[in-house]
C-alpha cells in the first residue's frame, strides 16, 4: 500500500515538474515573441522583405535543404545496404523529423554568407522574371544567348551554351540518386552538406554503438561524394562571368550588350558584364543592380561612359520590372545622372571597388573608433 502511494506521489510530482517546465518554456517563448515583434515594428520599411521575396526565399532555402537531404539519405542508404545493414539502410531512407526545422532551430541557417547568397539569388530571379523584355528591331534576328551560342568564336559559343545549361539546371531538380546541386560557392556548399548530414545522424540517434559507427561512416562517405561532385565553375554566376570575359566588349560595345541583355531578360549577363567592366566580383555587382535606390547603379553606368539613350533604356526596364523604383523619379533625375562626368563617377565609386574583406575591416575599425 505504501509503495502504491509512493508511486502515485512520484507520478504527481513528475507531472507537476513537467507542467512547471512547460510553463517556464512558454514564458521564455513569450519573451522571444515580444522581442521579435518589437524589432519587426521598428524595422525600416526599406529594409523589410516584401511578401513575394519572403515566400520565394522560404521556398528556395527549403528546396535546397530538402535536395541535399534526399541525396545524402539515398546514397548513405545504398552504402548501408551494401554493408549488410538493411534495417539501418531502411531507417536512413525513411523520412522522419524535419531536417529543415532542426537546422533552423539550431540557428545554422542564419549564416550571413549563406543568406546573402540565397537572398541575392532569389531577388535576381524575381527581377529577371519581372523584366518586361523587348521585341527585337529585326524579328528575324535571334535573341542574345542563342546568337552567341552559334557564334564562330568557340570560346564565346561554349560560354553561352554553358550559361544556358547552368540556368536550366538551377531552375530544375536533380535526378533521383544524383548528388545535390546547390549551385552555391564551394565553401557554402560544404557547410550545408555537413549540417544536413549531422542533422540526419541526430534524427537516428537511438542506435547501438555498432550501428552508430556504420551510420557515421555512410553519412560521411555520402557527404564527401556530394562535395567531390560539386564544381564551383558550373555555377550560373561563374558561367555568366566567363561569357562576359569571352565577349571582352570594348567601351563602344558595352552599352549595346547591357541594353540587349536586359531586353532579352538575361539579368545574369547584365550583372556579369558590369562586374567584369568594374573589376568587381559577381555578388557585389549583383548587389548594386538589385538595390532599388539605384544611385550606385547610375554612378556605375556613368563611370562606364554610357550615354543618355542607354541609361534611359536600362532605367525604364528596371522601373517597369519593379514599380517601387519609381519611373517618374528616374525620369526627373536623368539630367542629374548625366551631369556627373565619368571621372567623377569613378572617383565616387573608388571605395566600392576595394576588396570586400578590406572594406569590411575598414568598417569594423571605424565602428570601434566611434564606440
mmCIF file of C-alpha atoms in Angstrom:
data_model
loop_
_atom_site.group_PDB
_atom_site.id
_atom_site.type_symbol
_atom_site.label_atom_id
_atom_site.label_comp_id
_atom_site.label_asym_id
_atom_site.label_seq_id
_atom_site.Cartn_x
_atom_site.Cartn_y
_atom_site.Cartn_z
ATOM 1 C CA UNK A 1 0.000 0.000 0.000
ATOM 2 C CA UNK A 2 2.781 2.414 0.927
ATOM 3 C CA UNK A 3 4.589 1.587 -2.323
ATOM 4 C CA UNK A 4 1.417 2.329 -4.260
ATOM 5 C CA UNK A 5 1.072 5.699 -2.534
ATOM 6 C CA UNK A 6 4.728 6.430 -3.154
ATOM 7 C CA UNK A 7 4.330 5.652 -6.846
ATOM 8 C CA UNK A 8 1.327 7.973 -7.083
ATOM 9 C CA UNK A 9 3.223 10.749 -5.297
ATOM 10 C CA UNK A 10 6.206 10.326 -7.611
ATOM 11 C CA UNK A 11 3.883 10.354 -10.640
ATOM 12 C CA UNK A 12 2.166 13.502 -9.377
ATOM 13 C CA UNK A 13 5.500 15.184 -8.671
ATOM 14 C CA UNK A 14 6.692 14.259 -12.176
ATOM 15 C CA UNK A 15 3.562 15.751 -13.725
ATOM 16 C CA UNK A 16 3.962 18.933 -11.682
ATOM 17 C CA UNK A 17 7.619 19.241 -12.704
ATOM 18 C CA UNK A 18 6.717 18.722 -16.372
ATOM 19 C CA UNK A 19 3.994 21.378 -16.109
ATOM 20 C CA UNK A 20 6.401 23.835 -14.464
ATOM 21 C CA UNK A 21 8.995 23.193 -17.185
ATOM 22 C CA UNK A 22 6.419 23.747 -19.938
ATOM 23 C CA UNK A 23 5.266 26.964 -18.269
ATOM 24 C CA UNK A 24 8.860 28.222 -17.998
ATOM 25 C CA UNK A 25 9.475 27.395 -21.667
ATOM 26 C CA UNK A 26 6.236 29.156 -22.662
ATOM 27 C CA UNK A 27 7.316 32.200 -20.650
ATOM 28 C CA UNK A 28 10.660 32.281 -22.471
ATOM 29 C CA UNK A 29 8.900 31.933 -25.837
ATOM 30 C CA UNK A 30 6.550 34.790 -24.975
ATOM 31 C CA UNK A 31 9.560 36.977 -24.185
ATOM 32 C CA UNK A 32 11.180 35.986 -27.507
ATOM 33 C CA UNK A 33 7.967 36.766 -29.398
ATOM 34 C CA UNK A 34 7.767 40.207 -27.815
ATOM 35 C CA UNK A 35 11.424 40.948 -28.613
ATOM 36 C CA UNK A 36 10.947 39.862 -32.238
ATOM 37 C CA UNK A 37 7.712 41.843 -32.565
ATOM 38 C CA UNK A 38 9.431 44.989 -31.273
ATOM 39 C CA UNK A 39 12.328 44.542 -33.711
ATOM 40 C CA UNK A 40 9.874 43.948 -36.562
ATOM 41 C CA UNK A 41 7.766 47.013 -35.666
ATOM 42 C CA UNK A 42 10.748 49.371 -35.725
ATOM 43 C CA UNK A 43 12.333 47.856 -38.825
ATOM 44 C CA UNK A 44 12.762 50.461 -41.544
ATOM 45 C CA UNK A 45 10.431 49.858 -44.486
ATOM 46 C CA UNK A 46 13.359 49.897 -46.913
ATOM 47 C CA UNK A 47 14.998 47.015 -45.023
ATOM 48 C CA UNK A 48 11.840 44.889 -44.848
ATOM 49 C CA UNK A 49 11.450 41.934 -47.213
ATOM 50 C CA UNK A 50 8.285 42.099 -49.288
ATOM 51 C CA UNK A 51 5.937 39.099 -49.196
ATOM 52 C CA UNK A 52 6.961 37.871 -52.641
ATOM 53 C CA UNK A 53 10.655 37.810 -51.681
ATOM 54 C CA UNK A 54 9.935 36.224 -48.296
ATOM 55 C CA UNK A 55 7.881 33.424 -49.877
ATOM 56 C CA UNK A 56 10.481 32.814 -52.609
ATOM 57 C CA UNK A 57 13.287 32.820 -50.044
ATOM 58 C CA UNK A 58 11.497 30.265 -47.865
ATOM 59 C CA UNK A 59 10.886 28.037 -50.892
ATOM 60 C CA UNK A 60 14.494 28.322 -52.109
ATOM 61 C CA UNK A 61 16.011 27.551 -48.717
ATOM 62 C CA UNK A 62 13.555 24.709 -48.090
ATOM 63 C CA UNK A 63 14.159 23.158 -51.517
ATOM 64 C CA UNK A 64 17.927 23.421 -51.085
ATOM 65 C CA UNK A 65 17.913 21.600 -47.737
ATOM 66 C CA UNK A 66 15.432 19.007 -48.988
ATOM 67 C CA UNK A 67 17.519 18.350 -52.099
ATOM 68 C CA UNK A 68 20.696 17.843 -50.065
ATOM 69 C CA UNK A 69 18.869 15.668 -47.540
ATOM 70 C CA UNK A 70 17.358 13.429 -50.233
ATOM 71 C CA UNK A 71 20.705 12.946 -51.967
ATOM 72 C CA UNK A 72 22.558 12.153 -48.732
ATOM 73 C CA UNK A 73 19.872 9.776 -47.464
ATOM 74 C CA UNK A 74 19.705 7.923 -50.785
ATOM 75 C CA UNK A 75 23.443 7.364 -51.111
ATOM 76 C CA UNK A 76 24.001 6.583 -47.421
ATOM 77 C CA UNK A 77 21.162 4.023 -47.576
ATOM 78 C CA UNK A 78 22.752 2.373 -50.631
ATOM 79 C CA UNK A 79 26.091 2.150 -48.833
ATOM 80 C CA UNK A 80 24.500 0.634 -45.730
ATOM 81 C CA UNK A 81 22.625 -1.925 -47.809
ATOM 82 C CA UNK A 82 25.887 -2.938 -49.482
ATOM 83 C CA UNK A 83 27.442 -3.228 -45.996
ATOM 84 C CA UNK A 84 24.797 -5.711 -44.790
ATOM 85 C CA UNK A 85 22.904 -3.178 -42.647
ATOM 86 C CA UNK A 86 19.470 -3.477 -44.273
ATOM 87 C CA UNK A 87 17.449 -2.291 -41.269
ATOM 88 C CA UNK A 88 19.657 0.754 -40.777
ATOM 89 C CA UNK A 89 19.521 1.428 -44.516
ATOM 90 C CA UNK A 90 15.713 1.465 -44.403
ATOM 91 C CA UNK A 91 15.762 3.782 -41.386
ATOM 92 C CA UNK A 92 18.047 6.249 -43.190
ATOM 93 C CA UNK A 93 15.932 6.165 -46.361
ATOM 94 C CA UNK A 94 12.713 6.813 -44.428
ATOM 95 C CA UNK A 95 11.904 10.472 -43.801
ATOM 96 C CA UNK A 96 11.375 11.331 -40.168
ATOM 97 C CA UNK A 97 11.905 14.515 -38.209
ATOM 98 C CA UNK A 98 12.091 17.635 -40.380
ATOM 99 C CA UNK A 99 15.752 18.301 -41.081
ATOM 100 C CA UNK A 100 14.959 21.862 -42.168
ATOM 101 C CA UNK A 101 13.216 22.615 -38.853
ATOM 102 C CA UNK A 102 16.164 21.164 -36.925
ATOM 103 C CA UNK A 103 18.694 23.302 -38.815
ATOM 104 C CA UNK A 104 16.528 26.388 -38.341
ATOM 105 C CA UNK A 105 16.180 25.654 -34.626
ATOM 106 C CA UNK A 106 19.957 25.240 -34.302
ATOM 107 C CA UNK A 107 20.442 28.642 -35.949
ATOM 108 C CA UNK A 108 22.933 27.448 -38.570
ATOM 109 C CA UNK A 109 20.739 28.655 -41.443
ATOM 110 C CA UNK A 110 21.198 32.221 -40.160
ATOM 111 C CA UNK A 111 24.709 32.084 -41.608
ATOM 112 C CA UNK A 112 25.279 35.580 -43.051
ATOM 113 C CA UNK A 113 27.189 34.389 -46.136
ATOM 114 C CA UNK A 114 24.576 31.756 -46.968
ATOM 115 C CA UNK A 115 21.685 34.186 -46.550
ATOM 116 C CA UNK A 116 23.453 36.879 -48.601
ATOM 117 C CA UNK A 117 23.979 34.422 -51.451
ATOM 118 C CA UNK A 118 20.456 32.997 -51.405
ATOM 119 C CA UNK A 119 18.766 36.374 -50.979
ATOM 120 C CA UNK A 120 20.742 37.752 -53.912
ATOM 121 C CA UNK A 121 19.818 34.705 -55.996
ATOM 122 C CA UNK A 122 16.114 34.988 -55.134
ATOM 123 C CA UNK A 123 15.950 38.725 -55.794
ATOM 124 C CA UNK A 124 17.814 38.270 -59.087
ATOM 125 C CA UNK A 125 15.353 35.570 -60.193
ATOM 126 C CA UNK A 126 12.338 37.693 -59.243
ATOM 127 C CA UNK A 127 13.703 40.714 -61.080
ATOM 128 C CA UNK A 128 14.587 38.589 -64.119
ATOM 129 C CA UNK A 129 11.055 37.203 -64.294
ATOM 130 C CA UNK A 130 9.579 40.695 -63.941
ATOM 131 C CA UNK A 131 11.665 42.340 -66.679
ATOM 132 C CA UNK A 132 9.351 43.428 -69.495
ATOM 133 C CA UNK A 133 11.559 42.271 -72.347
ATOM 134 C CA UNK A 134 11.559 43.984 -75.708
ATOM 135 C CA UNK A 135 10.748 42.821 -79.212
ATOM 136 C CA UNK A 136 13.881 42.918 -81.391
ATOM 137 C CA UNK A 137 14.126 45.601 -84.064
ATOM 138 C CA UNK A 138 14.728 42.777 -86.541
ATOM 139 C CA UNK A 139 12.259 39.927 -85.834
ATOM 140 C CA UNK A 140 14.405 37.518 -87.864
ATOM 141 C CA UNK A 141 17.448 38.110 -85.668
ATOM 142 C CA UNK A 142 17.955 35.519 -82.878
ATOM 143 C CA UNK A 143 17.958 36.774 -79.285
ATOM 144 C CA UNK A 144 21.238 37.355 -77.454
ATOM 145 C CA UNK A 145 22.129 33.961 -75.944
ATOM 146 C CA UNK A 146 21.081 31.753 -78.903
ATOM 147 C CA UNK A 147 23.008 34.103 -81.183
ATOM 148 C CA UNK A 148 26.119 33.902 -79.039
ATOM 149 C CA UNK A 149 25.750 30.110 -78.759
ATOM 150 C CA UNK A 150 26.171 29.878 -82.539
ATOM 151 C CA UNK A 151 28.986 32.441 -82.732
ATOM 152 C CA UNK A 152 32.035 31.435 -84.805
ATOM 153 C CA UNK A 153 34.282 32.162 -81.816
ATOM 154 C CA UNK A 154 34.315 28.837 -79.968
ATOM 155 C CA UNK A 155 35.094 30.399 -76.595
ATOM 156 C CA UNK A 156 32.041 32.643 -76.844
ATOM 157 C CA UNK A 157 29.759 29.884 -78.144
ATOM 158 C CA UNK A 158 30.877 27.404 -75.457
ATOM 159 C CA UNK A 159 30.420 30.030 -72.726
ATOM 160 C CA UNK A 160 26.913 30.893 -73.953
ATOM 161 C CA UNK A 161 25.882 27.223 -74.037
ATOM 162 C CA UNK A 162 27.337 26.705 -70.541
ATOM 163 C CA UNK A 163 25.328 29.655 -69.233
ATOM 164 C CA UNK A 164 22.058 28.369 -70.698
ATOM 165 C CA UNK A 165 22.792 24.929 -69.245
ATOM 166 C CA UNK A 166 23.523 26.423 -65.813
ATOM 167 C CA UNK A 167 20.278 28.406 -65.908
ATOM 168 C CA UNK A 168 18.290 25.294 -66.815
ATOM 169 C CA UNK A 169 19.968 23.253 -64.082
ATOM 170 C CA UNK A 170 19.345 25.869 -61.400
ATOM 171 C CA UNK A 171 15.656 26.106 -62.258
ATOM 172 C CA UNK A 172 15.281 22.311 -62.431
ATOM 173 C CA UNK A 173 15.571 19.487 -59.893
ATOM 174 C CA UNK A 174 18.371 16.913 -59.564
ATOM 175 C CA UNK A 175 17.650 13.410 -60.800
ATOM 176 C CA UNK A 176 16.933 10.842 -58.034
ATOM 177 C CA UNK A 177 20.128 9.363 -56.674
ATOM 178 C CA UNK A 178 22.347 12.116 -58.031
ATOM 179 C CA UNK A 179 24.440 14.385 -55.765
ATOM 180 C CA UNK A 180 22.550 17.520 -54.726
ATOM 181 C CA UNK A 181 23.093 20.566 -56.938
ATOM 182 C CA UNK A 182 23.066 23.547 -54.550
ATOM 183 C CA UNK A 183 24.790 25.904 -57.025
ATOM 184 C CA UNK A 184 26.445 27.543 -54.031
ATOM 185 C CA UNK A 185 30.046 28.705 -53.718
ATOM 186 C CA UNK A 186 32.190 25.742 -52.666
ATOM 187 C CA UNK A 187 32.633 26.751 -49.030
ATOM 188 C CA UNK A 188 28.895 27.292 -48.523
ATOM 189 C CA UNK A 189 28.101 24.044 -50.325
ATOM 190 C CA UNK A 190 30.408 22.175 -47.922
ATOM 191 C CA UNK A 191 28.789 23.787 -44.867
ATOM 192 C CA UNK A 192 25.253 22.869 -45.942
ATOM 193 C CA UNK A 193 26.264 19.281 -46.762
ATOM 194 C CA UNK A 194 27.795 18.742 -43.316
ATOM 195 C CA UNK A 195 24.911 20.470 -41.497
ATOM 196 C CA UNK A 196 22.375 18.205 -43.179
ATOM 197 C CA UNK A 197 24.484 15.074 -42.631
ATOM 198 C CA UNK A 198 24.771 15.881 -38.913
ATOM 199 C CA UNK A 199 21.025 16.529 -38.640
ATOM 200 C CA UNK A 200 20.221 13.189 -40.301
ATOM 201 C CA UNK A 201 22.569 11.449 -37.890
ATOM 202 C CA UNK A 202 20.930 13.186 -34.913
ATOM 203 C CA UNK A 203 17.451 12.145 -36.091
ATOM 204 C CA UNK A 204 18.580 8.494 -35.926
ATOM 205 C CA UNK A 205 20.292 8.760 -32.534
ATOM 206 C CA UNK A 206 18.515 5.744 -30.992
ATOM 207 C CA UNK A 207 21.055 3.249 -32.318
ATOM 208 C CA UNK A 208 23.509 0.882 -30.637
ATOM 209 C CA UNK A 209 27.230 1.585 -30.763
ATOM 210 C CA UNK A 210 27.999 -0.548 -33.834
ATOM 211 C CA UNK A 211 25.046 0.859 -35.784
ATOM 212 C CA UNK A 212 26.153 4.409 -34.963
ATOM 213 C CA UNK A 213 29.601 3.671 -36.352
ATOM 214 C CA UNK A 214 28.115 2.263 -39.563
ATOM 215 C CA UNK A 215 25.749 5.233 -39.852
ATOM 216 C CA UNK A 216 28.538 7.768 -39.328
ATOM 217 C CA UNK A 217 30.718 6.123 -41.961
ATOM 218 C CA UNK A 218 27.891 6.007 -44.506
ATOM 219 C CA UNK A 219 26.883 9.632 -43.949
ATOM 220 C CA UNK A 220 30.480 10.851 -44.153
ATOM 221 C CA UNK A 221 31.025 8.896 -47.387
ATOM 222 C CA UNK A 222 27.786 10.284 -48.849
ATOM 223 C CA UNK A 223 28.751 13.823 -47.851
ATOM 224 C CA UNK A 224 32.241 13.514 -49.340
ATOM 225 C CA UNK A 225 30.721 12.212 -52.586
ATOM 226 C CA UNK A 226 28.466 15.270 -52.808
ATOM 227 C CA UNK A 227 31.383 17.590 -52.048
ATOM 228 C CA UNK A 228 33.597 15.930 -54.677
ATOM 229 C CA UNK A 229 30.851 16.207 -57.319
ATOM 230 C CA UNK A 230 30.428 19.951 -56.752
ATOM 231 C CA UNK A 231 32.150 22.114 -59.361
ATOM 232 C CA UNK A 232 32.070 25.802 -58.468
ATOM 233 C CA UNK A 233 32.872 26.651 -62.080
ATOM 234 C CA UNK A 234 29.499 25.258 -63.209
ATOM 235 C CA UNK A 235 27.539 27.804 -61.182
ATOM 236 C CA UNK A 236 25.308 30.221 -63.081
ATOM 237 C CA UNK A 237 27.321 33.190 -61.800
ATOM 238 C CA UNK A 238 30.652 31.657 -62.840
ATOM 239 C CA UNK A 239 29.408 30.814 -66.337
ATOM 240 C CA UNK A 240 27.991 34.344 -66.761
ATOM 241 C CA UNK A 241 31.371 35.830 -65.814
ATOM 242 C CA UNK A 242 33.149 33.517 -68.285
ATOM 243 C CA UNK A 243 30.816 34.662 -71.044
ATOM 244 C CA UNK A 244 31.449 38.337 -70.173
ATOM 245 C CA UNK A 245 35.180 37.670 -70.270
ATOM 246 C CA UNK A 246 34.911 35.826 -73.601
ATOM 247 C CA UNK A 247 32.936 38.696 -75.121
ATOM 248 C CA UNK A 248 35.526 41.191 -73.861
ATOM 249 C CA UNK A 249 33.406 44.150 -75.072
ATOM 250 C CA UNK A 250 35.077 47.420 -75.946
ATOM 251 C CA UNK A 251 33.656 50.632 -74.497
ATOM 252 C CA UNK A 252 31.530 51.249 -77.597
ATOM 253 C CA UNK A 253 30.101 47.697 -77.453
ATOM 254 C CA UNK A 254 29.361 47.515 -73.723
ATOM 255 C CA UNK A 255 26.265 49.742 -73.758
ATOM 256 C CA UNK A 256 24.732 47.735 -76.604
ATOM 257 C CA UNK A 257 25.301 44.429 -74.811
ATOM 258 C CA UNK A 258 23.958 45.744 -71.489
ATOM 259 C CA UNK A 259 20.754 47.021 -73.086
ATOM 260 C CA UNK A 260 20.274 43.835 -75.100
ATOM 261 C CA UNK A 261 20.865 41.611 -72.060
ATOM 262 C CA UNK A 262 18.037 43.347 -70.196
ATOM 263 C CA UNK A 263 15.795 43.367 -73.279
ATOM 264 C CA UNK A 264 16.259 39.564 -73.514
ATOM 265 C CA UNK A 265 15.734 39.193 -69.741
ATOM 266 C CA UNK A 266 19.245 37.849 -69.139
ATOM 267 C CA UNK A 267 19.938 39.743 -65.924
ATOM 268 C CA UNK A 268 22.842 37.405 -65.110
ATOM 269 C CA UNK A 269 24.640 38.577 -68.262
ATOM 270 C CA UNK A 270 23.914 42.223 -67.434
ATOM 271 C CA UNK A 271 25.388 41.784 -63.946
ATOM 272 C CA UNK A 272 28.407 39.836 -65.214
ATOM 273 C CA UNK A 273 29.214 42.497 -67.834
ATOM 274 C CA UNK A 274 29.145 45.197 -65.145
ATOM 275 C CA UNK A 275 31.252 43.073 -62.785
ATOM 276 C CA UNK A 276 33.914 42.486 -65.419
ATOM 277 C CA UNK A 277 33.983 46.116 -66.553
ATOM 278 C CA UNK A 278 34.441 47.338 -62.975
ATOM 279 C CA UNK A 279 36.669 44.567 -61.654
ATOM 280 C CA UNK A 280 34.074 43.558 -59.051
ATOM 281 C CA UNK A 281 33.045 40.070 -58.049
ATOM 282 C CA UNK A 282 29.625 38.928 -59.213
ATOM 283 C CA UNK A 283 27.946 39.220 -55.794
ATOM 284 C CA UNK A 284 28.993 42.863 -55.361
ATOM 285 C CA UNK A 285 27.813 43.808 -58.858
ATOM 286 C CA UNK A 286 24.540 41.955 -58.224
ATOM 287 C CA UNK A 287 24.013 43.891 -55.011
ATOM 288 C CA UNK A 288 24.388 47.194 -56.893
ATOM 289 C CA UNK A 289 21.915 46.154 -59.599
ATOM 290 C CA UNK A 290 19.337 44.828 -57.125
ATOM 291 C CA UNK A 291 19.448 47.942 -54.930
ATOM 292 C CA UNK A 292 16.135 49.633 -55.694
ATOM 293 C CA UNK A 293 17.503 53.035 -54.770
ATOM 294 C CA UNK A 294 19.534 52.889 -57.994
ATOM 295 C CA UNK A 295 22.038 55.608 -57.032
ATOM 296 C CA UNK A 296 25.081 53.346 -57.184
ATOM 297 C CA UNK A 297 23.949 51.789 -60.460
ATOM 298 C CA UNK A 298 23.641 55.200 -62.151
ATOM 299 C CA UNK A 299 27.144 56.060 -60.937
ATOM 300 C CA UNK A 300 28.406 52.766 -62.353
ATOM 301 C CA UNK A 301 26.808 53.423 -65.737
ATOM 302 C CA UNK A 302 28.307 56.917 -65.869
ATOM 303 C CA UNK A 303 31.705 55.579 -64.805
ATOM 304 C CA UNK A 304 31.451 53.246 -67.815
ATOM 305 C CA UNK A 305 30.569 56.247 -70.006
ATOM 306 C CA UNK A 306 27.089 55.119 -71.042
ATOM 307 C CA UNK A 307 25.087 57.789 -72.825
ATOM 308 C CA UNK A 308 21.556 59.084 -72.233
ATOM 309 C CA UNK A 309 19.840 56.599 -74.552
ATOM 310 C CA UNK A 310 21.435 53.545 -72.928
ATOM 311 C CA UNK A 311 20.861 54.736 -69.357
ATOM 312 C CA UNK A 312 17.253 55.653 -70.193
ATOM 313 C CA UNK A 313 16.525 52.194 -71.628
ATOM 314 C CA UNK A 314 18.141 50.436 -68.667
ATOM 315 C CA UNK A 315 16.308 52.645 -66.158
ATOM 316 C CA UNK A 316 12.974 52.159 -67.935
ATOM 317 C CA UNK A 317 13.354 48.357 -67.972
ATOM 318 C CA UNK A 318 14.212 48.198 -64.262
ATOM 319 C CA UNK A 319 11.432 50.609 -63.246
ATOM 320 C CA UNK A 320 8.859 48.657 -65.257
ATOM 321 C CA UNK A 321 10.020 45.428 -63.624
ATOM 322 C CA UNK A 322 9.868 46.927 -60.116
ATOM 323 C CA UNK A 323 7.479 49.902 -59.867
ATOM 324 C CA UNK A 324 8.896 50.691 -56.403
ATOM 325 C CA UNK A 325 11.938 52.075 -58.232
ATOM 326 C CA UNK A 326 9.662 54.965 -59.305
ATOM 327 C CA UNK A 327 9.824 55.714 -63.010
ATOM 328 C CA UNK A 328 8.818 59.378 -62.540
ATOM 329 C CA UNK A 329 11.662 59.964 -60.103
ATOM 330 C CA UNK A 330 14.107 58.336 -62.502
ATOM 331 C CA UNK A 331 12.848 60.441 -65.423
ATOM 332 C CA UNK A 332 13.093 63.626 -63.345
ATOM 333 C CA UNK A 333 16.646 62.780 -62.260
ATOM 334 C CA UNK A 334 18.195 61.583 -65.508
ATOM 335 C CA UNK A 335 19.674 65.010 -66.251
ATOM 336 C CA UNK A 336 21.391 64.960 -62.856
ATOM 337 C CA UNK A 337 22.760 61.494 -63.629
ATOM 338 C CA UNK A 338 24.163 62.654 -66.976
ATOM 339 C CA UNK A 339 25.635 65.780 -65.374
ATOM 340 C CA UNK A 340 28.078 63.516 -63.491
ATOM 341 C CA UNK A 341 31.260 63.121 -65.505
ATOM 342 C CA UNK A 342 32.733 59.606 -65.898
ATOM 343 C CA UNK A 343 35.860 60.649 -63.962
ATOM 344 C CA UNK A 344 33.753 61.999 -61.070
ATOM 345 C CA UNK A 345 31.687 58.805 -61.049
ATOM 346 C CA UNK A 346 34.828 56.634 -60.988
ATOM 347 C CA UNK A 347 36.235 58.666 -58.095
ATOM 348 C CA UNK A 348 32.973 58.304 -56.137
ATOM 349 C CA UNK A 349 32.958 54.549 -56.745
ATOM 350 C CA UNK A 350 36.594 54.005 -55.735
ATOM 351 C CA UNK A 351 35.812 52.788 -52.169
ATOM 352 C CA UNK A 352 33.284 50.315 -53.563
ATOM 353 C CA UNK A 353 35.902 48.780 -55.844
ATOM 354 C CA UNK A 354 38.133 47.796 -52.940
ATOM 355 C CA UNK A 355 38.240 44.132 -51.888
ATOM 356 C CA UNK A 356 35.152 43.198 -49.851
ATOM 357 C CA UNK A 357 37.155 41.875 -46.880
ATOM 358 C CA UNK A 358 39.298 45.028 -46.847
ATOM 359 C CA UNK A 359 36.182 47.212 -46.846
ATOM 360 C CA UNK A 360 34.688 45.116 -44.031
ATOM 361 C CA UNK A 361 37.876 45.555 -41.985
ATOM 362 C CA UNK A 362 37.794 49.344 -42.502
ATOM 363 C CA UNK A 363 34.148 49.445 -41.395
ATOM 364 C CA UNK A 364 34.908 47.321 -38.325
ATOM 365 C CA UNK A 365 37.782 49.589 -37.286
ATOM 366 C CA UNK A 366 35.643 52.683 -37.857
ATOM 367 C CA UNK A 367 32.850 51.237 -35.749
ATOM 368 C CA UNK A 368 35.301 50.519 -32.922
ATOM 369 C CA UNK A 369 36.712 54.049 -33.074
ATOM 370 C CA UNK A 370 33.280 55.646 -32.663
ATOM 371 C CA UNK A 371 32.116 53.484 -29.770
#
